[in-house]
Every structure is written in structure tokens, then in C-alpha cells.
PDB file of C-alpha atoms in Angstrom:
ATOM      1  CA  UNK A   1     104.026  66.716  84.275  1.00 52.00           C
ATOM      2  CA  UNK A   2     104.268  68.123  87.752  1.00 51.00           C
ATOM      3  CA  UNK A   3     101.879  67.060  90.513  1.00 54.00           C
ATOM      4  CA  UNK A   4     101.210  70.626  91.657  1.00 59.00           C
ATOM      5  CA  UNK A   5      97.659  71.918  91.404  1.00 57.00           C
ATOM      6  CA  UNK A   6      97.089  74.865  89.130  1.00 55.00           C
ATOM      7  CA  UNK A   7      96.892  78.140  91.065  1.00 59.00           C
ATOM      8  CA  UNK A   8      93.368  79.377  91.665  1.00 61.00           C
ATOM      9  CA  UNK A   9      92.338  81.962  89.095  1.00 65.00           C
ATOM     10  CA  UNK A  10      92.236  85.547  90.282  1.00 68.00           C
ATOM     11  CA  UNK A  11      88.805  86.763  91.342  1.00 78.00           C
ATOM     12  CA  UNK A  12      86.862  88.998  88.967  1.00 88.00           C
ATOM     13  CA  UNK A  13      88.084  92.605  88.777  1.00 92.00           C
ATOM     14  CA  UNK A  14      86.790  94.960  91.464  1.00 93.00           C
ATOM     15  CA  UNK A  15      84.746  98.087  90.831  1.00 95.00           C
ATOM     16  CA  UNK A  16      86.177 100.826  93.057  1.00 95.00           C
ATOM     17  CA  UNK A  17      84.587 104.218  93.647  1.00 95.00           C
ATOM     18  CA  UNK A  18      85.684 107.181  95.688  1.00 96.00           C
ATOM     19  CA  UNK A  19      84.498 110.680  96.433  1.00 97.00           C
ATOM     20  CA  UNK A  20      87.071 113.123  97.829  1.00 97.00           C
ATOM     21  CA  UNK A  21      85.541 115.721 100.142  1.00 97.00           C
ATOM     22  CA  UNK A  22      86.892 118.950 101.642  1.00 96.00           C
ATOM     23  CA  UNK A  23      85.414 119.271 105.125  1.00 96.00           C
ATOM     24  CA  UNK A  24      85.624 122.535 107.056  1.00 94.00           C
ATOM     25  CA  UNK A  25      84.495 123.407 110.561  1.00 88.00           C
ATOM     26  CA  UNK A  26      82.651 126.527 109.440  1.00 68.00           C
ATOM     27  CA  UNK A  27      79.680 127.543 111.541  1.00 58.00           C
ATOM     28  CA  UNK A  28      79.002 126.033 114.976  1.00 57.00           C
ATOM     29  CA  UNK A  29      77.450 122.588 114.791  1.00 51.00           C
ATOM     30  CA  UNK A  30      74.127 123.952 116.077  1.00 57.00           C
ATOM     31  CA  UNK A  31      73.492 125.433 112.635  1.00 70.00           C
ATOM     32  CA  UNK A  32      72.508 123.392 109.606  1.00 82.00           C
ATOM     33  CA  UNK A  33      75.356 121.552 107.902  1.00 89.00           C
ATOM     34  CA  UNK A  34      76.080 122.464 104.279  1.00 91.00           C
ATOM     35  CA  UNK A  35      76.569 119.746 101.661  1.00 93.00           C
ATOM     36  CA  UNK A  36      77.509 121.105  98.261  1.00 93.00           C
ATOM     37  CA  UNK A  37      76.341 119.582  94.969  1.00 93.00           C
ATOM     38  CA  UNK A  38      77.770 116.191  94.069  1.00 92.00           C
ATOM     39  CA  UNK A  39      77.775 114.695  97.573  1.00 96.00           C
ATOM     40  CA  UNK A  40      74.367 112.988  97.470  1.00 93.00           C
ATOM     41  CA  UNK A  41      75.940 109.531  97.106  1.00 91.00           C
ATOM     42  CA  UNK A  42      78.059 109.896 100.276  1.00 96.00           C
ATOM     43  CA  UNK A  43      76.037 112.327 102.401  1.00 96.00           C
ATOM     44  CA  UNK A  44      74.869 109.688 104.889  1.00 95.00           C
ATOM     45  CA  UNK A  45      78.481 108.491 105.260  1.00 95.00           C
ATOM     46  CA  UNK A  46      79.829 111.915 106.240  1.00 96.00           C
ATOM     47  CA  UNK A  47      76.907 113.820 107.797  1.00 93.00           C
ATOM     48  CA  UNK A  48      77.738 112.761 111.369  1.00 93.00           C
ATOM     49  CA  UNK A  49      81.341 113.979 111.137  1.00 94.00           C
ATOM     50  CA  UNK A  50      82.197 117.066 113.170  1.00 91.00           C
ATOM     51  CA  UNK A  51      82.321 119.581 110.308  1.00 93.00           C
ATOM     52  CA  UNK A  52      79.978 122.317 109.092  1.00 91.00           C
ATOM     53  CA  UNK A  53      80.596 122.414 105.344  1.00 93.00           C
ATOM     54  CA  UNK A  54      81.371 119.650 102.854  1.00 95.00           C
ATOM     55  CA  UNK A  55      82.601 120.287  99.275  1.00 96.00           C
ATOM     56  CA  UNK A  56      83.309 117.685  96.622  1.00 97.00           C
ATOM     57  CA  UNK A  57      86.897 117.852  95.326  1.00 96.00           C
ATOM     58  CA  UNK A  58      86.897 114.906  92.918  1.00 97.00           C
ATOM     59  CA  UNK A  59      85.498 111.450  92.330  1.00 96.00           C
ATOM     60  CA  UNK A  60      86.126 108.404  90.181  1.00 96.00           C
ATOM     61  CA  UNK A  61      84.796 104.939  89.512  1.00 96.00           C
ATOM     62  CA  UNK A  62      86.860 102.304  87.760  1.00 95.00           C
ATOM     63  CA  UNK A  63      87.297  98.572  87.577  1.00 96.00           C
ATOM     64  CA  UNK A  64      90.692  97.148  88.489  1.00 94.00           C
ATOM     65  CA  UNK A  65      92.030  93.596  88.477  1.00 93.00           C
ATOM     66  CA  UNK A  66      93.357  91.859  91.571  1.00 94.00           C
ATOM     67  CA  UNK A  67      97.079  92.340  92.118  1.00 94.00           C
ATOM     68  CA  UNK A  68      97.240  95.582  90.109  1.00 95.00           C
ATOM     69  CA  UNK A  69      98.089  98.858  91.815  1.00 95.00           C
ATOM     70  CA  UNK A  70      95.951 101.754  90.579  1.00 95.00           C
ATOM     71  CA  UNK A  71      96.620 105.438  91.271  1.00 96.00           C
ATOM     72  CA  UNK A  72      94.143 108.323  91.494  1.00 96.00           C
ATOM     73  CA  UNK A  73      95.104 112.003  91.683  1.00 96.00           C
ATOM     74  CA  UNK A  74      92.767 113.515  94.286  1.00 96.00           C
ATOM     75  CA  UNK A  75      93.536 117.253  94.088  1.00 95.00           C
ATOM     76  CA  UNK A  76      96.506 117.740  91.729  1.00 92.00           C
ATOM     77  CA  UNK A  77      96.207 121.550  91.489  1.00 90.00           C
ATOM     78  CA  UNK A  78      96.645 122.120  95.237  1.00 89.00           C
ATOM     79  CA  UNK A  79      99.505 121.960  97.702  1.00 84.00           C
ATOM     80  CA  UNK A  80      99.461 119.715  99.584  1.00 90.00           C
ATOM     81  CA  UNK A  81      98.066 117.400  96.915  1.00 95.00           C
ATOM     82  CA  UNK A  82      97.140 113.809  97.561  1.00 97.00           C
ATOM     83  CA  UNK A  83      97.312 110.602  95.530  1.00 97.00           C
ATOM     84  CA  UNK A  84      95.233 107.533  96.395  1.00 97.00           C
ATOM     85  CA  UNK A  85      96.824 104.164  95.545  1.00 97.00           C
ATOM     86  CA  UNK A  86      94.739 100.997  95.847  1.00 97.00           C
ATOM     87  CA  UNK A  87      95.469  97.355  95.081  1.00 97.00           C
ATOM     88  CA  UNK A  88      92.903  94.595  95.681  1.00 96.00           C
ATOM     89  CA  UNK A  89      94.842  91.518  96.800  1.00 95.00           C
ATOM     90  CA  UNK A  90      92.330  88.882  97.930  1.00 94.00           C
ATOM     91  CA  UNK A  91      88.821  88.031  99.050  1.00 93.00           C
ATOM     92  CA  UNK A  92      88.614  86.889 102.680  1.00 93.00           C
ATOM     93  CA  UNK A  93      86.417  84.091 104.050  1.00 93.00           C
ATOM     94  CA  UNK A  94      83.561  86.556 104.727  1.00 94.00           C
ATOM     95  CA  UNK A  95      83.582  87.782 101.118  1.00 92.00           C
ATOM     96  CA  UNK A  96      85.288  91.078 101.933  1.00 95.00           C
ATOM     97  CA  UNK A  97      87.787  92.492  99.482  1.00 95.00           C
ATOM     98  CA  UNK A  98      91.261  92.865 100.984  1.00 95.00           C
ATOM     99  CA  UNK A  99      92.882  95.983  99.594  1.00 96.00           C
ATOM    100  CA  UNK A 100      96.292  97.559 100.089  1.00 97.00           C
ATOM    101  CA  UNK A 101      95.558 101.265 100.411  1.00 97.00           C
ATOM    102  CA  UNK A 102      98.030 104.147 100.474  1.00 97.00           C
ATOM    103  CA  UNK A 103      97.640 107.888 100.370  1.00 97.00           C
ATOM    104  CA  UNK A 104     100.699 109.854  99.284  1.00 97.00           C
ATOM    105  CA  UNK A 105     101.030 113.582  99.949  1.00 95.00           C
ATOM    106  CA  UNK A 106     102.968 115.925  97.672  1.00 92.00           C
ATOM    107  CA  UNK A 107     103.879 119.217  99.275  1.00 87.00           C
ATOM    108  CA  UNK A 108     105.885 122.179  98.056  1.00 84.00           C
ATOM    109  CA  UNK A 109     108.791 122.868 100.387  1.00 83.00           C
ATOM    110  CA  UNK A 110     110.784 126.102 100.226  1.00 84.00           C
ATOM    111  CA  UNK A 111     114.509 125.704 100.901  1.00 84.00           C
ATOM    112  CA  UNK A 112     116.097 129.126 100.637  1.00 87.00           C
ATOM    113  CA  UNK A 113     115.190 130.397  97.159  1.00 90.00           C
ATOM    114  CA  UNK A 114     114.443 126.941  95.830  1.00 90.00           C
ATOM    115  CA  UNK A 115     111.031 125.291  95.959  1.00 86.00           C
ATOM    116  CA  UNK A 116     111.010 121.513  95.792  1.00 88.00           C
ATOM    117  CA  UNK A 117     108.151 119.043  95.852  1.00 86.00           C
ATOM    118  CA  UNK A 118     108.418 116.457  98.585  1.00 90.00           C
ATOM    119  CA  UNK A 119     106.326 113.257  98.500  1.00 92.00           C
ATOM    120  CA  UNK A 120     105.562 111.501 101.779  1.00 93.00           C
ATOM    121  CA  UNK A 121     103.346 108.594 102.753  1.00 95.00           C
ATOM    122  CA  UNK A 122     100.319 110.031 104.583  1.00 95.00           C
ATOM    123  CA  UNK A 123      98.542 106.697 105.080  1.00 96.00           C
ATOM    124  CA  UNK A 124      99.402 103.047 104.513  1.00 97.00           C
ATOM    125  CA  UNK A 125      96.879 100.407 105.530  1.00 97.00           C
ATOM    126  CA  UNK A 126      95.156  97.189 104.541  1.00 97.00           C
ATOM    127  CA  UNK A 127      91.390  97.543 104.252  1.00 97.00           C
ATOM    128  CA  UNK A 128      88.892  94.693 104.367  1.00 96.00           C
ATOM    129  CA  UNK A 129      85.864  96.073 102.588  1.00 96.00           C
ATOM    130  CA  UNK A 130      82.446  94.504 102.313  1.00 94.00           C
ATOM    131  CA  UNK A 131      80.892  95.072  98.886  1.00 91.00           C
ATOM    132  CA  UNK A 132      78.556  98.074  98.765  1.00 87.00           C
ATOM    133  CA  UNK A 133      79.741  99.390 102.149  1.00 92.00           C
ATOM    134  CA  UNK A 134      81.774 102.593 102.359  1.00 95.00           C
ATOM    135  CA  UNK A 135      84.927 103.444 104.305  1.00 96.00           C
ATOM    136  CA  UNK A 136      86.029 106.977 105.210  1.00 97.00           C
ATOM    137  CA  UNK A 137      89.753 107.721 105.010  1.00 96.00           C
ATOM    138  CA  UNK A 138      90.329 110.886 107.021  1.00 93.00           C
ATOM    139  CA  UNK A 139      92.834 112.821 109.071  1.00 86.00           C
ATOM    140  CA  UNK A 140      94.452 114.338 105.978  1.00 94.00           C
ATOM    141  CA  UNK A 141      95.086 118.087 106.102  1.00 94.00           C
ATOM    142  CA  UNK A 142      94.347 120.556 103.324  1.00 94.00           C
ATOM    143  CA  UNK A 143      95.236 124.259 103.314  1.00 86.00           C
ATOM    144  CA  UNK A 144      91.606 125.084 104.022  1.00 89.00           C
ATOM    145  CA  UNK A 145      90.004 122.143 105.782  1.00 94.00           C
ATOM    146  CA  UNK A 146      90.467 118.395 105.974  1.00 96.00           C
ATOM    147  CA  UNK A 147      90.367 115.782 103.235  1.00 97.00           C
ATOM    148  CA  UNK A 148      88.005 112.837 103.604  1.00 97.00           C
ATOM    149  CA  UNK A 149      88.083 110.097 100.971  1.00 97.00           C
ATOM    150  CA  UNK A 150      84.914 107.989 100.926  1.00 97.00           C
ATOM    151  CA  UNK A 151      85.851 104.669  99.322  1.00 97.00           C
ATOM    152  CA  UNK A 152      83.603 101.808  98.239  1.00 96.00           C
ATOM    153  CA  UNK A 153      83.918  98.531  96.332  1.00 93.00           C
ATOM    154  CA  UNK A 154      81.449  96.373  94.418  1.00 88.00           C
TER     155      UNK A 154
END
């Protein structure tokens, strides 16, 4: 038998939730901000952002094991459309979940008469997320507004 210690077991699977939001400038910020139905869970996380109107695009909650990449289609019917890819990789010394996080953008590109779909990496980062805290992924453009993905882990 070898003298090596058995590898530590993977931590319990992680519950991941997100809400994808379309944020538009709309009316001047002196007027009341508009939060459409379905945003109650994330309102306090987005209400201080510099937008006038917030619409829910999609949301999901799922449990994924460590070391497994999981993909979510955010807005598949639109162009550009976005795909969120997350992979929990570890738990750091403060108990935060370390997660590889990518957002891929699919966009229709017209080349002469031909329309092709091009996929590019819009975001690629490592998040360290405290359980029950939320992180906003922003700076992603939509045809009419900006995409904000509010992500949380438990």
C-alpha cells in the first residue's frame, strides 16, 4: 500500500441562484425607479445602480457539485444572447466558495448575404463568494439596455 494520504473529499454541492436583469436608463434618475415583477429577491442589490427601469429576463436555482462546469442560457431568443458558465472549485479559508465564472456572448454577424453566429468570451473571472451574499455581473450590452446577472451561492 502506498503511504500517500487519501485526497480530501469534495465539499458538498453548492446551491447557485441567479436573476438576469435588463436595465435601461429610461427616465432621469430624479423620477421613481421602476422594478418589474419578479425582482423582489434582488431589488436591494440593484436599486442603487444608475438605471431607471429593471426587467427580469430569466432566473434559475440549481445545485452543482464542485469541479463540474454548469451552463445557463440567459436570453437564448435574443441577439446578442448570453450564456453563464459557473464551476465551483474550492472553499477558501474564510469559507467563501471559489468559482470559475464565464459569460459567453453569441451574436449574429452578417457577412455579405450570409449570417453567422459568432461566440466570444464576454467575461472570464474567478469569484470568491460568501454564502448568502450576492454579486452583480454587469457591463454586458443588450440591444435595448444592459444585462446585469445577480449571482448568489448557499
